[in-house]
Coordinates of C-alpha atoms in Angstrom, one line a residue:
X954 CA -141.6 127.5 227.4
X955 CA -141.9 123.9 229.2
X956 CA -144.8 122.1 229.1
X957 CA -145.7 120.6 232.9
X958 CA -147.2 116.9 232.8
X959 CA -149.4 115.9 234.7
X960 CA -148.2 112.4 236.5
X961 CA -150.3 109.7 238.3
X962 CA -148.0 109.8 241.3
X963 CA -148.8 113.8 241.6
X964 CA -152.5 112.8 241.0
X965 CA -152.9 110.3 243.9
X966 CA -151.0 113.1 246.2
X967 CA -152.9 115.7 245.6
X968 CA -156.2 113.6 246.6
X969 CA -153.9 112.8 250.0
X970 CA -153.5 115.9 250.8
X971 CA -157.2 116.8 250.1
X972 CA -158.5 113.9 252.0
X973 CA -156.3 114.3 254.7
X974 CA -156.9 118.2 255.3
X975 CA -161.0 117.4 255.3
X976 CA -160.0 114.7 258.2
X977 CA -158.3 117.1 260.3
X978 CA -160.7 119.6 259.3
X979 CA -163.3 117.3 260.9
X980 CA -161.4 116.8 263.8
X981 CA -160.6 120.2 264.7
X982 CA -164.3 120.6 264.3
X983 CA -165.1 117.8 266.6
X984 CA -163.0 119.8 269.4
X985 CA -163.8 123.5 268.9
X986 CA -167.5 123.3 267.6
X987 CA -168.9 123.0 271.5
X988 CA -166.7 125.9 272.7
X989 CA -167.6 127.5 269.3
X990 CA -171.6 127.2 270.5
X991 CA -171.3 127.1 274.1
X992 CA -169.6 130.6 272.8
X993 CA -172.5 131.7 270.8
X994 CA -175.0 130.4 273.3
X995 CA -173.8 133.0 276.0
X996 CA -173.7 136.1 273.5
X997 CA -176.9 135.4 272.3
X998 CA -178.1 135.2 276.4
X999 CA -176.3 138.0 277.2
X1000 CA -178.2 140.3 274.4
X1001 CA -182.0 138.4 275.5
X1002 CA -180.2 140.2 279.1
X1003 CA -179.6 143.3 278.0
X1004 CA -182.8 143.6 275.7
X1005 CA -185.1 142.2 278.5
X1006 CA -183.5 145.0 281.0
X1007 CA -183.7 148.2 278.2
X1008 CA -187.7 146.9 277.8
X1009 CA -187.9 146.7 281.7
X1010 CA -186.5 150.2 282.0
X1011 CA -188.4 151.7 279.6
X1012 CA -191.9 150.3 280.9
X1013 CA -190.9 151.4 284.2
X1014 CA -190.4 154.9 283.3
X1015 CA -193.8 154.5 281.1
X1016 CA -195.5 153.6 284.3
X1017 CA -193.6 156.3 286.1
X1018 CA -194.9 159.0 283.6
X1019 CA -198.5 157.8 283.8
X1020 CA -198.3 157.5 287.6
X1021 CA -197.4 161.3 287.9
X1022 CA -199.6 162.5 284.8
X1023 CA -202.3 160.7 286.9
X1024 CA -201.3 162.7 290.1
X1025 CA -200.6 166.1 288.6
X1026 CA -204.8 165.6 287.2
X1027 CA -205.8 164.1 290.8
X1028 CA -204.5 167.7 291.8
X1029 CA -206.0 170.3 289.5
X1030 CA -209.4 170.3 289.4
X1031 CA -211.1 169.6 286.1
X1032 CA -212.7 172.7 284.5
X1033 CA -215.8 171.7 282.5
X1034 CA -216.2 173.3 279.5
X1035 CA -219.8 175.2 278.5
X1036 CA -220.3 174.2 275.0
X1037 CA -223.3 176.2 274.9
X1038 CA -226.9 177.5 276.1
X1039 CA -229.2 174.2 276.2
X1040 CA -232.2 174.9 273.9
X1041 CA -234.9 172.8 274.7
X1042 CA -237.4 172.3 271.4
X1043 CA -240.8 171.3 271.4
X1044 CA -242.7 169.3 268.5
X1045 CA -244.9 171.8 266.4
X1046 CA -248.2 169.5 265.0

C-alpha cells in the first residue's frame, strides 16, 4: 500500500479548475438562461392557451345545455300538481 500526499502544487490546481469551471459555468449561463426562459415563457403561454380554450369549450356547451333544457320546458306545458283539497277553517270562540 502507498500512501498518496497531498502537495501544495495539486492544492492550488484543484482550486483552478474549480474556479475556472464556476466561470464558464457563469458564462454559459449568461448565453442560454434568456433562451432557457424565453423557452419556459412560451410553454407556460401555450398551457394558459389551451386551458383558457378547454374552460371556453366547456361553458359553451354548459350554455348550450341550458339553452335547450330551457326550450325543451318552453315546449311542454307545465302540469301543476294538486297537493290537495283546500280546507278553509274558521276560529271557534
Amino acid at each position: 500500500m502507498t500512501m498518496v500526499t497531498a502537495s501544495f502544487t495539486g492544492f492550488i490546481r484543484t482550486i483552478l479548475i474549480i474556479i475556472a469551471v464556476y466561470y464558464l459555468f457563469r458564462f454559459l449561463m449568461r448565453l442560454f438562461a434568456p433562451m432557457l426562459i424565453q423557452q419556459m415563457v412560451k410553454k407556460a403561454e401555450q398551457n394558459f392557451n389551451n386551458m383558457n380554450q378547454q374552460y371556453n369549450q366547456q361553458a359553451q356547451q354548459q350554455q348550450y345545455q341550458s339553452q335547450s333544457q330551457q326550450q325543451s320546458t318552453k315546449q311542454m306545458p307545465e302540469e301543476k300538481k294538486k297537493v290537495g283539497e283546500y280546507i278553509d277553517f274558521e276560529e271557534l270562540d
